[in-house]
Each structure stands twice: as structure tokens, then as C-alpha cells.
JSON list of N, CA and C in Angstrom, two decimals:
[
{"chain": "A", "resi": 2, "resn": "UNK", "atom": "N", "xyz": [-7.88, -16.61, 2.54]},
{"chain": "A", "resi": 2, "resn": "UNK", "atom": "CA", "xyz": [-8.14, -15.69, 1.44]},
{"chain": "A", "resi": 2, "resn": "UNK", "atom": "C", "xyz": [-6.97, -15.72, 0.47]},
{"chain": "A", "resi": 3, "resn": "UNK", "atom": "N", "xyz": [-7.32, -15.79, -0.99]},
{"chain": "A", "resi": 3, "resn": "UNK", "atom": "CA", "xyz": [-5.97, -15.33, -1.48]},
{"chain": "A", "resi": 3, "resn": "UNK", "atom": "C", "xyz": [-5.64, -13.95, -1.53]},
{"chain": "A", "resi": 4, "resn": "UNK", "atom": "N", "xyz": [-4.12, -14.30, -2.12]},
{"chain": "A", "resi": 4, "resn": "UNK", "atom": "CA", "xyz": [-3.31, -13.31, -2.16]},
{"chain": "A", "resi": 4, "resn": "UNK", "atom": "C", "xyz": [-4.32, -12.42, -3.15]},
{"chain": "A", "resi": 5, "resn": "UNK", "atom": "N", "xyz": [-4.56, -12.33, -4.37]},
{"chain": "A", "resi": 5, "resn": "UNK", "atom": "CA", "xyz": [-5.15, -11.00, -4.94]},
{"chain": "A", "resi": 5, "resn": "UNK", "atom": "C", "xyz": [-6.44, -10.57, -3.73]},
{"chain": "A", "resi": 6, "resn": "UNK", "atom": "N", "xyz": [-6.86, -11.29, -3.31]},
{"chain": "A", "resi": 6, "resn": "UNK", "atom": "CA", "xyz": [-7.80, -10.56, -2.72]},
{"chain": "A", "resi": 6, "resn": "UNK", "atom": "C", "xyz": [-7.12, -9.75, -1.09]},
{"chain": "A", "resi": 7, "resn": "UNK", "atom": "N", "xyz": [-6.22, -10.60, -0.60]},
{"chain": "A", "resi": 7, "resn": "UNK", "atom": "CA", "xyz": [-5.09, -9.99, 0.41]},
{"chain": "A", "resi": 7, "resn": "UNK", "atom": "C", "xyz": [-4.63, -8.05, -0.16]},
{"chain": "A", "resi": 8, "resn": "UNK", "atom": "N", "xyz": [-4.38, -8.37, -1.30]},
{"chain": "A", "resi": 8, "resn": "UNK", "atom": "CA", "xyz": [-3.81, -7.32, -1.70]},
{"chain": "A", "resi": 8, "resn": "UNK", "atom": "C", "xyz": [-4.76, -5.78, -2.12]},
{"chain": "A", "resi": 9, "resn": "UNK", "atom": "N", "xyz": [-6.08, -6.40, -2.73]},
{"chain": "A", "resi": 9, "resn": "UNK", "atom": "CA", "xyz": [-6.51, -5.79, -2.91]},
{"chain": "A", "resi": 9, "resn": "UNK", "atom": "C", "xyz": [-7.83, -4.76, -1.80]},
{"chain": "A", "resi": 10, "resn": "UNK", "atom": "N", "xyz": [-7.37, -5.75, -0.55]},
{"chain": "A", "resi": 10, "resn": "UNK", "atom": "CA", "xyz": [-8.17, -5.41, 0.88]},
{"chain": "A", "resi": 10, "resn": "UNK", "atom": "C", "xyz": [-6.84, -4.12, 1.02]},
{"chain": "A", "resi": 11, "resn": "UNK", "atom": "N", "xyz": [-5.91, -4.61, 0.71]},
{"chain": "A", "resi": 11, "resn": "UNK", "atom": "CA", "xyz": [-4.77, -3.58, 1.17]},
{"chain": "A", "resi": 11, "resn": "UNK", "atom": "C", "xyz": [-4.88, -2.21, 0.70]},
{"chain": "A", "resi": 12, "resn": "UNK", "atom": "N", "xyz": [-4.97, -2.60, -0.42]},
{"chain": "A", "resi": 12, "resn": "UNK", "atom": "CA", "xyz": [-5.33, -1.09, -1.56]},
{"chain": "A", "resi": 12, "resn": "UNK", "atom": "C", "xyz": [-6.32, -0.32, -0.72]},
{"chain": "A", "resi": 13, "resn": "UNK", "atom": "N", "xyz": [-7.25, -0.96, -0.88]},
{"chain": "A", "resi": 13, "resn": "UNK", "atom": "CA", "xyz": [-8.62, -0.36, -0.67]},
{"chain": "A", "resi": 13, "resn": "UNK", "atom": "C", "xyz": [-8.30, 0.40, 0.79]},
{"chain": "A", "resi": 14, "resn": "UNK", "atom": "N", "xyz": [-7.75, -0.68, 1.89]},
{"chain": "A", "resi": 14, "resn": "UNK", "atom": "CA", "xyz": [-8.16, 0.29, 3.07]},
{"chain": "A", "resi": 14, "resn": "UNK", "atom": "C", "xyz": [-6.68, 1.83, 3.21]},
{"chain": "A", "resi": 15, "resn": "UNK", "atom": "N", "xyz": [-6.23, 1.32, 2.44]},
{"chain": "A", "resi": 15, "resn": "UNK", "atom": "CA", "xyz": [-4.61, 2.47, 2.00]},
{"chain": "A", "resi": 15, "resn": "UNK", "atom": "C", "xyz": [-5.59, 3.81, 1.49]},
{"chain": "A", "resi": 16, "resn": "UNK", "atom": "N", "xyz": [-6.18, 2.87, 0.60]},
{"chain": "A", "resi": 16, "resn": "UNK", "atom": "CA", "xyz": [-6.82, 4.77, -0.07]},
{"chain": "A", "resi": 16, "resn": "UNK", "atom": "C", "xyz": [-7.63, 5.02, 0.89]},
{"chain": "A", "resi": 17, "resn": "UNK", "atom": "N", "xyz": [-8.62, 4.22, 2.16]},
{"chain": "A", "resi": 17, "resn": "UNK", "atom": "CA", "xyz": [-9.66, 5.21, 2.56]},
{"chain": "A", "resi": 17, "resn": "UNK", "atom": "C", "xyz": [-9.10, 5.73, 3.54]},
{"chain": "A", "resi": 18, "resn": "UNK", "atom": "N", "xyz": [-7.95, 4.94, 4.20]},
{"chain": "A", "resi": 18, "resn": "UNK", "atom": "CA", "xyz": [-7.52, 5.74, 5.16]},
{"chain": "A", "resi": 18, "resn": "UNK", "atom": "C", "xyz": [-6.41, 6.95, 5.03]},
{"chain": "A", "resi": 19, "resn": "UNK", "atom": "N", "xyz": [-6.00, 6.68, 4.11]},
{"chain": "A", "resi": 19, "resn": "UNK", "atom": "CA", "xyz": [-4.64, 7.74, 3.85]},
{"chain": "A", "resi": 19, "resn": "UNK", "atom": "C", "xyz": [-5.13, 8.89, 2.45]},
{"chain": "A", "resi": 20, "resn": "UNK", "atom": "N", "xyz": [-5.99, 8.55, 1.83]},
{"chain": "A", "resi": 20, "resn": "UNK", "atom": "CA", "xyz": [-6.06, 9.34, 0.69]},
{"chain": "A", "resi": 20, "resn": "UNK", "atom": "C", "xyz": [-7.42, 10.21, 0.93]},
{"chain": "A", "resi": 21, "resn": "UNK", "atom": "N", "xyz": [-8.39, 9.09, 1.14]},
{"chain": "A", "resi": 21, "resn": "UNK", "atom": "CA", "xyz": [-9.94, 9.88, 1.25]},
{"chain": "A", "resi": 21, "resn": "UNK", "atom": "C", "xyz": [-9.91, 9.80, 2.60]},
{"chain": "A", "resi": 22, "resn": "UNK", "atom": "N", "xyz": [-9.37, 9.86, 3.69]},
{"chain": "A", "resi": 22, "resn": "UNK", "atom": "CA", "xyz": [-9.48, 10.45, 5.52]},
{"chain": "A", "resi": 22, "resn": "UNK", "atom": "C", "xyz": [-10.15, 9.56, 5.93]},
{"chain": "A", "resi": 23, "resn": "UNK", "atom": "N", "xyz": [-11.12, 8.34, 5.64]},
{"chain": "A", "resi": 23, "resn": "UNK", "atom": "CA", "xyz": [-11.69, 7.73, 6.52]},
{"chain": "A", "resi": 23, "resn": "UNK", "atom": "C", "xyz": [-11.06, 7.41, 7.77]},
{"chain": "A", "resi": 24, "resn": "UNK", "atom": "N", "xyz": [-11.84, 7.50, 9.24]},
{"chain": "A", "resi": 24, "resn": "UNK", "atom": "CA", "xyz": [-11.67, 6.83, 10.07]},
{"chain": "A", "resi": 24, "resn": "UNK", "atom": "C", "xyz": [-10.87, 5.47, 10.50]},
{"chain": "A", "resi": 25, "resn": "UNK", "atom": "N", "xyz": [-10.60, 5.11, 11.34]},
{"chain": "A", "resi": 25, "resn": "UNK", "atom": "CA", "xyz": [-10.24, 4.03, 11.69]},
{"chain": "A", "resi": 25, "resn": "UNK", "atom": "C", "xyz": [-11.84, 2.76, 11.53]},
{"chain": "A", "resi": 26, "resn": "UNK", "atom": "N", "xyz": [-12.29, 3.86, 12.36]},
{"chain": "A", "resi": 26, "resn": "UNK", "atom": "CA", "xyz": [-13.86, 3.04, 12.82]},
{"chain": "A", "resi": 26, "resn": "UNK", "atom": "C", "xyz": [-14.51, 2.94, 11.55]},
{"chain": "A", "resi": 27, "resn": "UNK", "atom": "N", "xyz": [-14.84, 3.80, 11.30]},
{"chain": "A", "resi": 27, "resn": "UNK", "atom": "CA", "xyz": [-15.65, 3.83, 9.37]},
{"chain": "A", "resi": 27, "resn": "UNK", "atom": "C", "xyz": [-14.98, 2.29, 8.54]},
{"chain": "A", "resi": 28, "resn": "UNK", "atom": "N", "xyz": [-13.93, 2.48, 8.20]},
{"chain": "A", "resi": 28, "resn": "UNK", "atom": "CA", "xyz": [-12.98, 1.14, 7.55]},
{"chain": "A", "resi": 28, "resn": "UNK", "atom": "C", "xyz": [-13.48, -0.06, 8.07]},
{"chain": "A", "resi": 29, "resn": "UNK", "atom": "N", "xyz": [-13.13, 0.11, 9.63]},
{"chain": "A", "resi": 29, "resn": "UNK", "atom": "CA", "xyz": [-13.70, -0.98, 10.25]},
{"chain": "A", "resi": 29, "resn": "UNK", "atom": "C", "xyz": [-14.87, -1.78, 10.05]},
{"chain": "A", "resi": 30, "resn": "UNK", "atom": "N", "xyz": [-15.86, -0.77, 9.78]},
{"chain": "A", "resi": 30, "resn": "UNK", "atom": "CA", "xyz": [-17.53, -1.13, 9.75]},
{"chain": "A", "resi": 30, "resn": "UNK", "atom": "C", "xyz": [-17.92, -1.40, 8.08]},
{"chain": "A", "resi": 31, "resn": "UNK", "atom": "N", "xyz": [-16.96, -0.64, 7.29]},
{"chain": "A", "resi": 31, "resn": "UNK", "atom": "CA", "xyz": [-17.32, -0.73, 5.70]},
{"chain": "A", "resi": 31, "resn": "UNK", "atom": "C", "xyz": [-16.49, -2.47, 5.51]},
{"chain": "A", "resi": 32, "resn": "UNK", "atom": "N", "xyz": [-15.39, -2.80, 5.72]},
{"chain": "A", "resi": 32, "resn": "UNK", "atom": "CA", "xyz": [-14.69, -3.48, 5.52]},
{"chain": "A", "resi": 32, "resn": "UNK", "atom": "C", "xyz": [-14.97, -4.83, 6.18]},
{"chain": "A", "resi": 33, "resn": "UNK", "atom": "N", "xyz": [-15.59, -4.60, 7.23]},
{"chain": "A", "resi": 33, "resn": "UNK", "atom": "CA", "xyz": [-15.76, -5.88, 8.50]},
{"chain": "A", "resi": 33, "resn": "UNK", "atom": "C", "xyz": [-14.36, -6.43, 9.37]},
{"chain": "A", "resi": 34, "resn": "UNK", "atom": "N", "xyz": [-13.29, -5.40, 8.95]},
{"chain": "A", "resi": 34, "resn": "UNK", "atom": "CA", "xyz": [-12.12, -5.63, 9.67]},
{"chain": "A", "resi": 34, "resn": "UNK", "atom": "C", "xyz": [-12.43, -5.66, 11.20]},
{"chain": "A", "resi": 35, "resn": "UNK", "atom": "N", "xyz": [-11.54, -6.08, 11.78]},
{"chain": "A", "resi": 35, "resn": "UNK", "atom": "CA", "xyz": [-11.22, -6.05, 13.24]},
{"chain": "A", "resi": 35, "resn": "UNK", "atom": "C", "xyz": [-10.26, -5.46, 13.56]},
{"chain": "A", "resi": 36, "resn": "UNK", "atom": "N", "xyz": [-9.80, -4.31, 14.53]},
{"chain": "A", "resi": 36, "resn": "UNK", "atom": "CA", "xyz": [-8.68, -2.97, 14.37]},
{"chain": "A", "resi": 36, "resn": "UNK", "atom": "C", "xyz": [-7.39, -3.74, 14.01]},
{"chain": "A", "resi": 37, "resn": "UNK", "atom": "N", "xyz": [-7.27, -5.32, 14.66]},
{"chain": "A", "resi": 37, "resn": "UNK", "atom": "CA", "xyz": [-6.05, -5.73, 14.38]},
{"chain": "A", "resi": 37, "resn": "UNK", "atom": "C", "xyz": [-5.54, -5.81, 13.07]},
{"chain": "A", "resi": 38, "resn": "UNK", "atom": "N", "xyz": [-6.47, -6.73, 12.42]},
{"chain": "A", "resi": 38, "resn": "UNK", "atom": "CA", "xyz": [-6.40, -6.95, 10.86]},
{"chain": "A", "resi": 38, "resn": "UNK", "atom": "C", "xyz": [-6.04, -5.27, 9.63]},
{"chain": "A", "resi": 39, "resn": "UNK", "atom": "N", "xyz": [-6.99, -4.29, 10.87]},
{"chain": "A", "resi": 39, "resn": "UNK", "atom": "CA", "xyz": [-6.60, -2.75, 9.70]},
{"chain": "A", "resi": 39, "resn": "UNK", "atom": "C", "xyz": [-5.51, -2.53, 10.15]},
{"chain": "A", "resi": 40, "resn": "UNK", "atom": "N", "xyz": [-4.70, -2.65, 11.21]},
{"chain": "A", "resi": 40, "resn": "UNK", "atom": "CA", "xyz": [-3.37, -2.39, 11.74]},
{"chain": "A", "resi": 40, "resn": "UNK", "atom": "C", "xyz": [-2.49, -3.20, 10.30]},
{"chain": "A", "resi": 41, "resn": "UNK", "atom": "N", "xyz": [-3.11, -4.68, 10.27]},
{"chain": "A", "resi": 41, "resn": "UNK", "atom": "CA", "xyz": [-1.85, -5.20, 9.78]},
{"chain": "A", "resi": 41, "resn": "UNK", "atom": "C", "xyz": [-1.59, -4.81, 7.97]},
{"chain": "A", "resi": 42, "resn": "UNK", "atom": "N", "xyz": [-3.26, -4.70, 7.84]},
{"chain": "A", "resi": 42, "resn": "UNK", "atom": "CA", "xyz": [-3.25, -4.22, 6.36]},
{"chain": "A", "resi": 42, "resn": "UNK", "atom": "C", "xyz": [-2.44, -2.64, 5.81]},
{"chain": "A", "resi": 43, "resn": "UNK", "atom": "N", "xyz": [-3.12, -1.98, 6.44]},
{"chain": "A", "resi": 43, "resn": "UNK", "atom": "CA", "xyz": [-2.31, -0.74, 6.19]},
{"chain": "A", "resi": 43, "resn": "UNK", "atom": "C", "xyz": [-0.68, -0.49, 6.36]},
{"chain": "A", "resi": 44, "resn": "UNK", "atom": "N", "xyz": [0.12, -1.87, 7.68]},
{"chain": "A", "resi": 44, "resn": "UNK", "atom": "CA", "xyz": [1.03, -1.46, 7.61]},
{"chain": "A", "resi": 44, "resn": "UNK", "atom": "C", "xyz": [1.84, -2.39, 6.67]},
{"chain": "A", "resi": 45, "resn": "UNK", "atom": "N", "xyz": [1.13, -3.70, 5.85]},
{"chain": "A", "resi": 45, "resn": "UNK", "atom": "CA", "xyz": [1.70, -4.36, 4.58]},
{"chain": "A", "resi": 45, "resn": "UNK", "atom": "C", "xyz": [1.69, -3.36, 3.67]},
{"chain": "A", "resi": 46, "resn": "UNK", "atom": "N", "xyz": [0.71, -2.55, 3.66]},
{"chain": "A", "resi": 46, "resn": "UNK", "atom": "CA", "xyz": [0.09, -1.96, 2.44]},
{"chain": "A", "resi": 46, "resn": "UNK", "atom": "C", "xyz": [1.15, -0.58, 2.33]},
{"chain": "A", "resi": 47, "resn": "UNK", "atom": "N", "xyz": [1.61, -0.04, 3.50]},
{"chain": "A", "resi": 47, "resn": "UNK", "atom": "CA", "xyz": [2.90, 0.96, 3.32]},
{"chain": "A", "resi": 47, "resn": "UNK", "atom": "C", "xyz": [3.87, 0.47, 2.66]},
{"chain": "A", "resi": 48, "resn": "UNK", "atom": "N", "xyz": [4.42, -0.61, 3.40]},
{"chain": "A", "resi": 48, "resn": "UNK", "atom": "CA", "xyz": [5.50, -1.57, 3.09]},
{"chain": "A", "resi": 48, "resn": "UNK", "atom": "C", "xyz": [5.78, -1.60, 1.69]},
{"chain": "A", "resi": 49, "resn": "UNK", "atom": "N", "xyz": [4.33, -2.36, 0.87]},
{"chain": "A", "resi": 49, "resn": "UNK", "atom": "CA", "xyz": [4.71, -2.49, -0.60]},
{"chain": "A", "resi": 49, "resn": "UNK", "atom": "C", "xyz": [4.98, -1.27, -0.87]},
{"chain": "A", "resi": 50, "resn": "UNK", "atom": "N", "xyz": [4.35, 0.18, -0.87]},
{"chain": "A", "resi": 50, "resn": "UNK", "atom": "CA", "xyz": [4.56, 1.28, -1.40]},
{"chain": "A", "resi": 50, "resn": "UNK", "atom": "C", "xyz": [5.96, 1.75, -1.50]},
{"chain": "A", "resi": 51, "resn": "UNK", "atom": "N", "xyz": [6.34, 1.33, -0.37]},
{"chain": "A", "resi": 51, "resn": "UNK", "atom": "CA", "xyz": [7.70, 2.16, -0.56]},
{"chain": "A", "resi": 51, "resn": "UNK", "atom": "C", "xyz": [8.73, 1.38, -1.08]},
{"chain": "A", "resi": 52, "resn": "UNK", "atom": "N", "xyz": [8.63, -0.34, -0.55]},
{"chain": "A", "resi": 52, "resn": "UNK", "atom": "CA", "xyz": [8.74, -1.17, -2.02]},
{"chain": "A", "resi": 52, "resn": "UNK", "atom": "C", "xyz": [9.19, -0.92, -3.18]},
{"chain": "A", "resi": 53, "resn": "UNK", "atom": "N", "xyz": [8.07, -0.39, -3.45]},
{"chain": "A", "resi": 53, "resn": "UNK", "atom": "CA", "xyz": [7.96, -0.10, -5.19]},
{"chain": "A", "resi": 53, "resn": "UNK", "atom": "C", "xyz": [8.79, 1.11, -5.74]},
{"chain": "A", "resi": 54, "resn": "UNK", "atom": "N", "xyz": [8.95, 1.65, -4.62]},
{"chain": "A", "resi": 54, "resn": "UNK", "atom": "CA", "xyz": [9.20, 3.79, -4.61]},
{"chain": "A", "resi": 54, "resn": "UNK", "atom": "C", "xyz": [10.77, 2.97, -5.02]},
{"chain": "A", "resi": 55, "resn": "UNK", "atom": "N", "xyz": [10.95, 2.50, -3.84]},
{"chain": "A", "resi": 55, "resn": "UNK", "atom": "CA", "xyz": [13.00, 2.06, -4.22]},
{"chain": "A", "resi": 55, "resn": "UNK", "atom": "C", "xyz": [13.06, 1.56, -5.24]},
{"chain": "A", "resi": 56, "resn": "UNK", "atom": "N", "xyz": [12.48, 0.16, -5.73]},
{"chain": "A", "resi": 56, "resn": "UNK", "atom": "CA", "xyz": [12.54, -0.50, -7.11]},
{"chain": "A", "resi": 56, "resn": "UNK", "atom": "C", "xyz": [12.21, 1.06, -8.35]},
{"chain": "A", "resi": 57, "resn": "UNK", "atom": "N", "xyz": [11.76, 1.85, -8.17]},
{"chain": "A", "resi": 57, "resn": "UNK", "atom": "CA", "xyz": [10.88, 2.80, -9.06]},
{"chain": "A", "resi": 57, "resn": "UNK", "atom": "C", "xyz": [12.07, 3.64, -9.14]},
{"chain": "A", "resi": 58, "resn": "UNK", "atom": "N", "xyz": [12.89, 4.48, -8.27]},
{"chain": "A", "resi": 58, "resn": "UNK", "atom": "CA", "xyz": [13.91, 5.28, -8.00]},
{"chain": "A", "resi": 58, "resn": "UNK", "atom": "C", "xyz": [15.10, 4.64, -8.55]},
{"chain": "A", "resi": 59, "resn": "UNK", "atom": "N", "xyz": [15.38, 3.32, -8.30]},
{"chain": "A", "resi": 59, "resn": "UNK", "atom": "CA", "xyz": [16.73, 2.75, -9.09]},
{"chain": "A", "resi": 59, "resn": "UNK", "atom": "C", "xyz": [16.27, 2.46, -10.08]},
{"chain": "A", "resi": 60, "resn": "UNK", "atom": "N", "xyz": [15.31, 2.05, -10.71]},
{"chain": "A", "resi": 60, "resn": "UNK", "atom": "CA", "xyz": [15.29, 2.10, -12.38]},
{"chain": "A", "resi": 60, "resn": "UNK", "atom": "C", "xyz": [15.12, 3.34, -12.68]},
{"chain": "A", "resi": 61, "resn": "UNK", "atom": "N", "xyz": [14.92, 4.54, -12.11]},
{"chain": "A", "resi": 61, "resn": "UNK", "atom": "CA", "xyz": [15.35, 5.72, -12.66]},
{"chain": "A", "resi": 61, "resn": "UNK", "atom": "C", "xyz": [16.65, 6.13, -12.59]},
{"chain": "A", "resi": 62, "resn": "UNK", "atom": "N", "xyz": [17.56, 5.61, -11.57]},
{"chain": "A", "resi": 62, "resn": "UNK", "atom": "CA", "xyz": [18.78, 6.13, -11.21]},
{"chain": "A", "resi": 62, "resn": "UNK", "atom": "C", "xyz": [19.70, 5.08, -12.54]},
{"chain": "A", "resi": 63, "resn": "UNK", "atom": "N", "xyz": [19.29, 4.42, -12.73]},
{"chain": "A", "resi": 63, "resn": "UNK", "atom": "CA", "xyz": [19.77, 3.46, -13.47]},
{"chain": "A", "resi": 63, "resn": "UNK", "atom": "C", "xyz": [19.81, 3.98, -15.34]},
{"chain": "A", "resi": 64, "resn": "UNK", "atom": "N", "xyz": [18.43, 4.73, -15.53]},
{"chain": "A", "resi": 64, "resn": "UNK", "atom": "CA", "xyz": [18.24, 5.07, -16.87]},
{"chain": "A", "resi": 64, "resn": "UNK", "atom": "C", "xyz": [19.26, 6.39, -17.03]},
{"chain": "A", "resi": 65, "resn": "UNK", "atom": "N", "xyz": [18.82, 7.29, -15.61]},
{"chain": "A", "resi": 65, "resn": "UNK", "atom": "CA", "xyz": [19.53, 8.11, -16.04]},
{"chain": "A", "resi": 65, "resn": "UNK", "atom": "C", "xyz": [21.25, 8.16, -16.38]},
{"chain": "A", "resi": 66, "resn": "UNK", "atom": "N", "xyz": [21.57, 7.02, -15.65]},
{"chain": "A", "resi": 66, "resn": "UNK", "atom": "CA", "xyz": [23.27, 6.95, -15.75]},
{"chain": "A", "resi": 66, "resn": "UNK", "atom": "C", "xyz": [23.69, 6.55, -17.12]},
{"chain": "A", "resi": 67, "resn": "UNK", "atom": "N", "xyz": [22.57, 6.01, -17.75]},
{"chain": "A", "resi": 67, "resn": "UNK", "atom": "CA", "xyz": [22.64, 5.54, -19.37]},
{"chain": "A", "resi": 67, "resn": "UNK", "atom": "C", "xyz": [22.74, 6.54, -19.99]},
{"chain": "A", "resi": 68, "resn": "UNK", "atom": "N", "xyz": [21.81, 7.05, -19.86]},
{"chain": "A", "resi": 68, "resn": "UNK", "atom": "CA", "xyz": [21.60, 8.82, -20.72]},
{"chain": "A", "resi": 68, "resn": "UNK", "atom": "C", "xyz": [22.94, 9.25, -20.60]},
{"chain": "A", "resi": 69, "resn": "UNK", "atom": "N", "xyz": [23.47, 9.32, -19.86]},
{"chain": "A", "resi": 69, "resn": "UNK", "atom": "CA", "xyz": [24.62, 10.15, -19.28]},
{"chain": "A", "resi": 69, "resn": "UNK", "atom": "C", "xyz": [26.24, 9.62, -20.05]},
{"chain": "A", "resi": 70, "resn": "UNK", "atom": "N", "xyz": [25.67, 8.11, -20.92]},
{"chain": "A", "resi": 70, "resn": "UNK", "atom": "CA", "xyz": [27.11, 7.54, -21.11]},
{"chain": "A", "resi": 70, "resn": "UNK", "atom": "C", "xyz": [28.17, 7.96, -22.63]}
]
């Protein structure tokens, strides 16, 4: 599979499981995952998030020290 579509399996099972409550099992059956594969997606799919949170936090920590000069 490619990567956009890698990524975007990620998204998807991030929001049903963490945002809209779906099940483990539900995901499973909407998605055609196998528990392993939702294991691995959801825990790439944290990964980038917080990823982004640090990259997101130092370009704020970064603007603000500008402001400040």
C-alpha cells in the first residue's frame, strides 16, 4: 500500500477510536483490519501526533522569543 493511503488508514482509525469511541471490534469489521495491524496503526498514528505537537510547540517557542527581542 502506499504511504498516503498508510497514512490516511491511520487518521481514520485515530478518529474512530480516540475521538468518536469506536470499539476495537467495530474498526476491525469497518476497516477489515486484523487487531494486529489496528495495534500498529493507532500506535504510528499517536506517534505522528505528538510529532507534530513538539515540531508545533518549538515553532511557537521559537516565535515567541522573537517577539520578545
Amino acid at each position: 500500500a502506499s504511504d498516503v493511503y498508510k497514512r490516511q488508514l491511520q487518521r481514520q482509525i485515530f478518529k474512530m477510536k480516540e475521538i468518536e469511541g469506536y470499539e476495537s471490534s467495530e474498526i476491525m469489521k469497518i476497516t477489515g483490519c486484523t487487531a494486529e495491524s489496528l495495534r500498529q496503526n493507532l500506535s504510528r498514528a499517536r506517534r505522528k501526533i505528538r510529532e507534530d505537537f513538539i515540531k508545533l510547540t518549538a515553532i511557537r517557542a521559537k516565535r515567541k522569543d522573537l517577539l520578545t527581542l
